[in-house]
Coordinates of C-alpha atoms in Angstrom, one line a residue:
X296 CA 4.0 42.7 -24.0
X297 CA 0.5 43.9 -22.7
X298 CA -0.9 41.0 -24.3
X299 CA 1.8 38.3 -22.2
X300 CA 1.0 40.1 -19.2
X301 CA -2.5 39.7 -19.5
X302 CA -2.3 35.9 -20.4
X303 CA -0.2 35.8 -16.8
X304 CA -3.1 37.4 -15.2
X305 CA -5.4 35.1 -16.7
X306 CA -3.5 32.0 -16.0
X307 CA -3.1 33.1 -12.4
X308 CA -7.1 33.5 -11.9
X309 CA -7.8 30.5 -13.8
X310 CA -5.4 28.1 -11.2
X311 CA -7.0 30.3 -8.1
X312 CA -10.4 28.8 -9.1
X313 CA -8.6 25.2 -8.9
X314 CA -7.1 26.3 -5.3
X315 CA -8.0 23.9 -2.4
X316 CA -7.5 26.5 0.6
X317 CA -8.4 24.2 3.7
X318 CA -4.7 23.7 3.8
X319 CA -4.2 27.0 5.2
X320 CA -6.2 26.7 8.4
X321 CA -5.5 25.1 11.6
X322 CA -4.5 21.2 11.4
X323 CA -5.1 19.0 14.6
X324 CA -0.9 19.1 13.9
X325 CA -0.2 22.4 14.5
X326 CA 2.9 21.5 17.2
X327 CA 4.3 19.9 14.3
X328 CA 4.8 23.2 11.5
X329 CA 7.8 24.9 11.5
X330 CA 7.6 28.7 13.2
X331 CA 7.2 31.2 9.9
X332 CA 5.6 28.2 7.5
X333 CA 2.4 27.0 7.1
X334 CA 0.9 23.2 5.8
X335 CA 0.3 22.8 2.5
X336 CA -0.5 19.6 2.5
X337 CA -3.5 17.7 0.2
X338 CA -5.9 15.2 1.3
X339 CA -4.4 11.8 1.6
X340 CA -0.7 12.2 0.4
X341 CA 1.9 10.5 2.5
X342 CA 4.1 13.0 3.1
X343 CA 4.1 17.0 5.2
X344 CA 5.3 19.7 2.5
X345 CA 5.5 23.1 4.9
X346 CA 5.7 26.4 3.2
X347 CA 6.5 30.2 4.6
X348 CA 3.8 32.0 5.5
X349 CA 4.5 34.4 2.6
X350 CA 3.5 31.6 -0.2
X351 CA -0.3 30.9 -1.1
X352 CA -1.1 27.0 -0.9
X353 CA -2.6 25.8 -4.2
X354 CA -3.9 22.5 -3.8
X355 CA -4.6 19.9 -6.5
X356 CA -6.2 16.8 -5.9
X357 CA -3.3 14.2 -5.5
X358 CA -1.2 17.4 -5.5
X359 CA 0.2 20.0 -3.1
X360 CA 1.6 22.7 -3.3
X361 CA 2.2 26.5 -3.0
X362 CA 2.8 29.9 -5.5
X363 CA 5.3 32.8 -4.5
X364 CA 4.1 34.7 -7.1
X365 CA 0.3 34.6 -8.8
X366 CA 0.9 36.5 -11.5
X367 CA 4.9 35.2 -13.0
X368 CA 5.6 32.0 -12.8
X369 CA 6.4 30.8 -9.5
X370 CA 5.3 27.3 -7.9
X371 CA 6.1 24.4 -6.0
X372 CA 4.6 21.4 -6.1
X373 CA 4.9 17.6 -5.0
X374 CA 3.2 14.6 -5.7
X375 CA 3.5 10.7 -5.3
X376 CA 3.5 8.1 -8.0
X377 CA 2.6 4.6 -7.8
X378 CA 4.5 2.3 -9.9
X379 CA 2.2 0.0 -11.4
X380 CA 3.2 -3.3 -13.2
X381 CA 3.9 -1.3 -16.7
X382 CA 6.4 0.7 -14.8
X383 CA 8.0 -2.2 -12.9
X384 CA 8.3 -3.9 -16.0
X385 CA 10.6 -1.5 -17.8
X386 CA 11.9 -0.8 -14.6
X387 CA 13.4 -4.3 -14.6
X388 CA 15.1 -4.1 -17.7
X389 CA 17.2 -1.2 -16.7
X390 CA 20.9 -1.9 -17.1
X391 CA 23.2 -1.1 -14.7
X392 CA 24.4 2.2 -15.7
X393 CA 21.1 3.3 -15.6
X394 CA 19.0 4.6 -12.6
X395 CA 15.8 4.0 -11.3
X396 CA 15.0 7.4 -10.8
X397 CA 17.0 8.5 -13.7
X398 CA 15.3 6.6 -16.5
X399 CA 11.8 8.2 -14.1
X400 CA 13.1 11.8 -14.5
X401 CA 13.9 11.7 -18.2
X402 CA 11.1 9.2 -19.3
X403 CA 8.3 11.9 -17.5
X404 CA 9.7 15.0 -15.9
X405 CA 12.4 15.9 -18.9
X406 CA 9.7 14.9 -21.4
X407 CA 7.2 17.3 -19.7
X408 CA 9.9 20.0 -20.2
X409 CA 10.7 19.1 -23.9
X410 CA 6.7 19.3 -24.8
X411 CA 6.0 22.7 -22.6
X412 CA 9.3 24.2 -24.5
X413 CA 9.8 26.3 -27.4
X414 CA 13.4 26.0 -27.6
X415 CA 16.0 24.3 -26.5
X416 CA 15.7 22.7 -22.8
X417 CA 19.0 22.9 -21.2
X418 CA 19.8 20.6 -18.6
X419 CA 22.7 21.8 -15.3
X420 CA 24.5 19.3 -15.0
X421 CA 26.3 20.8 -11.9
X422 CA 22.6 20.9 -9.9
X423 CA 22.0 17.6 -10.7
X424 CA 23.5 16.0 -7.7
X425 CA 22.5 12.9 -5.1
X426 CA 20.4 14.5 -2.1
X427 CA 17.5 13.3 0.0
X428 CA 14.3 13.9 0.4
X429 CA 11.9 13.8 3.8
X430 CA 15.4 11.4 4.3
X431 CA 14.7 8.8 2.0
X432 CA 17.7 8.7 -0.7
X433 CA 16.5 11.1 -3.7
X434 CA 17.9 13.1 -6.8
X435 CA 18.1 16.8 -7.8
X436 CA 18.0 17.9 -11.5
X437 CA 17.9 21.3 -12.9
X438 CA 16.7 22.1 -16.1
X439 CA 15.4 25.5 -18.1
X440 CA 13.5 26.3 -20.8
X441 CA 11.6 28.9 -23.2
X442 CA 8.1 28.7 -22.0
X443 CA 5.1 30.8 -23.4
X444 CA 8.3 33.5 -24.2
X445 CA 9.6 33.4 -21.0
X446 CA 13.0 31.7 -20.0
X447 CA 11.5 29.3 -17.0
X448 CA 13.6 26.8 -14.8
X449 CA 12.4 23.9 -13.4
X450 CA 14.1 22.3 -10.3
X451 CA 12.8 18.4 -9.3
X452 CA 13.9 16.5 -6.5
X453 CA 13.0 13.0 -6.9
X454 CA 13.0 9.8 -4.2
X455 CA 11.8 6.2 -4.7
X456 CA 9.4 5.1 -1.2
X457 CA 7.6 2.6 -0.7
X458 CA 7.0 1.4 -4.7
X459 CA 6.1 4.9 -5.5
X460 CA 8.0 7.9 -6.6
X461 CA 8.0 11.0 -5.1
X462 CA 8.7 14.6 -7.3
X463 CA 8.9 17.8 -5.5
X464 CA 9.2 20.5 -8.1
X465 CA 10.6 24.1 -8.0
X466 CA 9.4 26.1 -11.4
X467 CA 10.2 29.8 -11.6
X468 CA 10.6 32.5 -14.6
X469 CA 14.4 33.6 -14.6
X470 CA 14.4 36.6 -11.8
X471 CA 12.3 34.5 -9.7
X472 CA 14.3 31.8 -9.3
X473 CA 17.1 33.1 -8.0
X474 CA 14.9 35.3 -5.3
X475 CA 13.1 32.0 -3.9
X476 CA 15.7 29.9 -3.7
X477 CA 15.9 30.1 0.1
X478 CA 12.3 29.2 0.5
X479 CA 12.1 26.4 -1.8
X480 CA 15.6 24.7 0.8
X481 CA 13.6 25.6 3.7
X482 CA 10.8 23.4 2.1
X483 CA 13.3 20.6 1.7
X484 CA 14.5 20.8 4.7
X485 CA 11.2 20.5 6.6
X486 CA 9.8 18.0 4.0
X487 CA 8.9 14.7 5.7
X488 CA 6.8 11.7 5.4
X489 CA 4.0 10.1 7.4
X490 CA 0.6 9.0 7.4
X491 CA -2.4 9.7 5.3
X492 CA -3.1 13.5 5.9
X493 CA -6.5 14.5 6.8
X494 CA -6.5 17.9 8.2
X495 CA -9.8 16.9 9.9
X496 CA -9.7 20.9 11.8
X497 CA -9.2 22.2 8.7
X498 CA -12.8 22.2 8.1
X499 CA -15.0 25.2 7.8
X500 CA -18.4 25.4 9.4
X501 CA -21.4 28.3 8.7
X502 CA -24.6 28.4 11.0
X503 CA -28.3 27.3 8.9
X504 CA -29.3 29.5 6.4
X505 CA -32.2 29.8 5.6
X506 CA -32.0 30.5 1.9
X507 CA -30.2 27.2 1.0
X508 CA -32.1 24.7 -0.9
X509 CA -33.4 21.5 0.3
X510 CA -30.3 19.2 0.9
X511 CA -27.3 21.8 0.7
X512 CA -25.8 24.2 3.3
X513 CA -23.8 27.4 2.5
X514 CA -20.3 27.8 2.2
X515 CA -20.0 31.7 2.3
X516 CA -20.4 34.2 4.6
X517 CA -21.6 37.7 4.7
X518 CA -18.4 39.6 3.7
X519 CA -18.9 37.5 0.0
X520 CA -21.9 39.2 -2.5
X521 CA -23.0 36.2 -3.8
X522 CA -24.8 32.5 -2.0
X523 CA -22.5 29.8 -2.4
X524 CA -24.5 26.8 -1.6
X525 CA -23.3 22.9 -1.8
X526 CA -24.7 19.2 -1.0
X527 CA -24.5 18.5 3.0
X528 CA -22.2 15.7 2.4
X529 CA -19.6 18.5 1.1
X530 CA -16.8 19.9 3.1
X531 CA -16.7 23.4 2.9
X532 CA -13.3 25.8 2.5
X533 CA -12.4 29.6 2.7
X534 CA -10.1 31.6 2.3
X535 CA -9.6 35.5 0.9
X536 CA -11.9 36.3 -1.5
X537 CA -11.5 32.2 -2.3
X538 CA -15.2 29.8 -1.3
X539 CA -14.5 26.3 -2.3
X540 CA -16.0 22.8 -1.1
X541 CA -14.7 19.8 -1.1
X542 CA -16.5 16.6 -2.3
X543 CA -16.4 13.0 -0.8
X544 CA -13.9 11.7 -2.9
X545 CA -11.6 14.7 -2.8
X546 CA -13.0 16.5 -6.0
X547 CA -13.8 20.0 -5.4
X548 CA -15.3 23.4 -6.6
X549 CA -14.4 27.1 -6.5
X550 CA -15.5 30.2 -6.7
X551 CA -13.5 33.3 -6.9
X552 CA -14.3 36.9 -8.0
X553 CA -12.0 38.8 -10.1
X554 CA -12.4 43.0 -11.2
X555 CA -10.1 43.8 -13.9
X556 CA -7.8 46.7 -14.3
X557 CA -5.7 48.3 -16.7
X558 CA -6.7 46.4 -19.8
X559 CA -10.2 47.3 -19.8
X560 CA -13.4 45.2 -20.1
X561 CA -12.7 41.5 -20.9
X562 CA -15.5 39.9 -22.9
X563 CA -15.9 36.4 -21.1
X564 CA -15.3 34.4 -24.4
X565 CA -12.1 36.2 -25.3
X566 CA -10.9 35.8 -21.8
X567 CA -11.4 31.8 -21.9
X568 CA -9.9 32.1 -25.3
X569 CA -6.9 33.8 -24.0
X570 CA -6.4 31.2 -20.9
X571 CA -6.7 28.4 -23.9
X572 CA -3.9 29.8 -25.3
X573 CA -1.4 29.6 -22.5
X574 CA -3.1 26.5 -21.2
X575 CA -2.1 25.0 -24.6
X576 CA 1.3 25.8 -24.5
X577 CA 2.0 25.5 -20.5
X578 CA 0.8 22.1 -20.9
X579 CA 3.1 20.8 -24.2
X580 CA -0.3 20.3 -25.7
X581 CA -1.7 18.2 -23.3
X582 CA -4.9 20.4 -22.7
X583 CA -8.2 19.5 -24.7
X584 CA -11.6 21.3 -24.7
X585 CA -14.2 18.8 -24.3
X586 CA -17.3 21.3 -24.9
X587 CA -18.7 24.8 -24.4
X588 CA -22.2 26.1 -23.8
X589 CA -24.7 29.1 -23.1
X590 CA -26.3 28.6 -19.7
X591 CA -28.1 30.8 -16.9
X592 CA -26.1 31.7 -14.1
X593 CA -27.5 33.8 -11.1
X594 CA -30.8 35.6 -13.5
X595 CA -27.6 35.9 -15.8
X596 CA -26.1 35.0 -18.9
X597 CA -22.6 32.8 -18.8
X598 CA -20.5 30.0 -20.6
X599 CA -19.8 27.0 -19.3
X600 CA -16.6 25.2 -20.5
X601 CA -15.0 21.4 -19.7
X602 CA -12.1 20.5 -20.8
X603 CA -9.1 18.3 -19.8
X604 CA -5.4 20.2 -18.8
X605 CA -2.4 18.6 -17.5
X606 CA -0.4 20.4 -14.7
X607 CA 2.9 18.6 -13.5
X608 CA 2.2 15.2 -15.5
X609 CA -1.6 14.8 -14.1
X610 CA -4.4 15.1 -15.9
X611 CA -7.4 17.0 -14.3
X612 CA -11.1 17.8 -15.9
X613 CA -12.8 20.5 -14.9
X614 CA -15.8 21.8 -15.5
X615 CA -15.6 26.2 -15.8
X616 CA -18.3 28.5 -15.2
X617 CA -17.5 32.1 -16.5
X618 CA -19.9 35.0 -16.1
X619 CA -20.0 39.0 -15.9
X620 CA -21.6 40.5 -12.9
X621 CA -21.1 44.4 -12.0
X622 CA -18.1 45.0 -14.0
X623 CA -16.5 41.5 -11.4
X624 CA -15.3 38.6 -13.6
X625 CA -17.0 35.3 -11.4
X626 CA -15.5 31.8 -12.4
X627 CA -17.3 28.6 -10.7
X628 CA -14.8 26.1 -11.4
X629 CA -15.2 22.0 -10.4
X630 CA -11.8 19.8 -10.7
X631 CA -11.8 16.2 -10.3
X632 CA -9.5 13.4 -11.9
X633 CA -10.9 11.7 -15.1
X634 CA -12.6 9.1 -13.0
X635 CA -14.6 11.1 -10.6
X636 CA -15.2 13.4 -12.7
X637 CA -19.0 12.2 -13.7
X638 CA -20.0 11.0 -10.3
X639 CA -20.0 14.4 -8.6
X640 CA -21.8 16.1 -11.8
X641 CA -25.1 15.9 -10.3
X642 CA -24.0 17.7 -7.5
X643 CA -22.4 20.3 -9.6
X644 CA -24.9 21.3 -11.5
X645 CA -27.1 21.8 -8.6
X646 CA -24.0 24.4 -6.9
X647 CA -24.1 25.9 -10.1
X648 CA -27.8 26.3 -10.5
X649 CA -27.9 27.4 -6.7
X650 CA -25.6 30.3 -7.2
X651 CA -27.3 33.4 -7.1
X652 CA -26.0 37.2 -5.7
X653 CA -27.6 38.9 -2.4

């Protein structure tokens, strides 16, 4: 059990270096967020997902979304889906008892479920009804499953717009479910589409320092004990004990601090290790660890990890920084699809060699 729990907590910490937190500031559309929710809304979607002010945005690039809980299992997410000519094609050759967005849920969503499962995935057929979505026609499926020894269920809504597809998904361990239900129909409810975001006011700003290299600003202030510095070009973010920047092309880095309690020290190595293993199995298999190395972090010692991990049937890389300081647990952690991945490493190396504690 102790062991579970602590591959919850490390799960948890590992997504909060991945989090986006500009969502959670001030958007120059403020008069349009519901009263008790907040935007949670990533860069460039197409569509406004509003959450209660009681959820904690976790942003993907491509992806938004929120958590209810950061330790069980509790998220929601949504994200839009081109359909390129490959898709068209077999979409063509549907018959007619066959749906467009039924042959979409069980040719990705349902097969996502099967590969994360370690049992049998049982699909409600009573929840999976006609609905809308932001009011474009949509459909609601319900399914559940053993995942990493907990019985999870997994609620998508699903609309075609505009030749892409659109899933907003609802996944919560069994007690969890139930107790956000009424959160996750507000979201529907308030779900709507419109133009490219670009929460322009969302934007943090910190006054010169001094201390930052030639060519890069910092992007945390004095309650934080460490520098966070990154290229001028970046957009900075904040918020908690979260520091993250954003680059031109939406990829992004993190930093977040974490003191562990109740199990004791965690050597850094068996703490990645331990993240692998639910990463693994959270995924259906769909993570790989690309490589793993010794470097020099702040005058210290640290490992540096990249590897590929796919959350709600998109592949990320990231690039993971993990490092002791003071009894804290310190993750630097850079996220970027496949193809942006190596044009932002430059400037990643240089945040990471940049880091350094007051």
């Amino acid at each position: 059990m102790k062991k579970r729990i602590l591959l919850h907590l490390l799960a948890a910490f590992l997504l909060l270096g991945t989090m986006l937190s500009a969502v959670s500031c001030a958007s120059h559309e403020d008069t349009l967020v519901p009263e008790g929710m907040q935007p949670a809304t990533a860069y460039g979607a197409t569509y406004r997902l509003f959450i209660p002010t009681t959820w904690s945005p976790k942003i993907l690039p491509g992806v938004s979304g929120a958590t209810y809980n950061a330790v069980r299992q509790s998220a929601v997410s949504v994200a839009e889906y081109p359909i390129d000519d490959a898709l068209a094609a077999e979409l063509a050759t549907l018959d007619e008892n066959t749906t467009r967005i039924g042959y979409y849920f069980e040719k990705t969503l349902l097969s996502q479920i099967k590969r994360m499962a370690t049992g049998e995935v049982h699909l409600y057929e009573e929840d999976c009804i006609a609905t809308t979505l932001g009011g474009a026609n949509a459909r609601q499926y319900h399914a559940s499953a053993t995942v990493a020894g907990e019985l999870t269920h997994f609620l998508h809504v699903v609309a075609e717009k505009d030749n892409r597809f659109y899933v907003f998904s609802f996944t919560a361990t069994e007690d969890l479910y139930t107790r956000c239900m009424d959160d996750v129909r507000k979201m529907l409810e308030h779900f709507l589409f419109g133009e490219e975001y670009t929460p322009t006011d969302a934007i943090k700003t910190f006054p010169t320092d001094a201390h930052a290299p030639e060519g890069m600003k910092i992007a945390s202030d004095n309650e934080m004990e460490y520098f966070f510095f990154v290229p001028t070009n970046w957009s900075v973010n904040e918020v908690g004990s979260a520091c993250g920047a954003t680059a031109p092309d939406g990829s992004f880095m993190s930093v977040v601090s974490y003191l562990p309690s109740g199990e004791g020290v965690i050597n850094v190595s068996d703490y990645f290790a331990r993240s692998e293993e639910l990463m693994r199995a959270t995924s259906g298999g769909q993570y790989q660890r690309i490589s793993e190395a010794e470097i020099t972090v702040g005058g210290g010692r640290a490992m540096q990890y990249e590897y590929e991990y796919t959350v709600g049937g998109v592949t990320y890389r990231y690039l993971q920084v993990i490092f002791g300081y003071k009894s804290t647990i310190y993750n630097l952690t850079y996220t970027a699809l496949p193809q942006n991945f190596e044009a932002n490493r430059a400037d990643v190396e240089a945040i990471i060699g940049a880091f350094t504690f007051r």
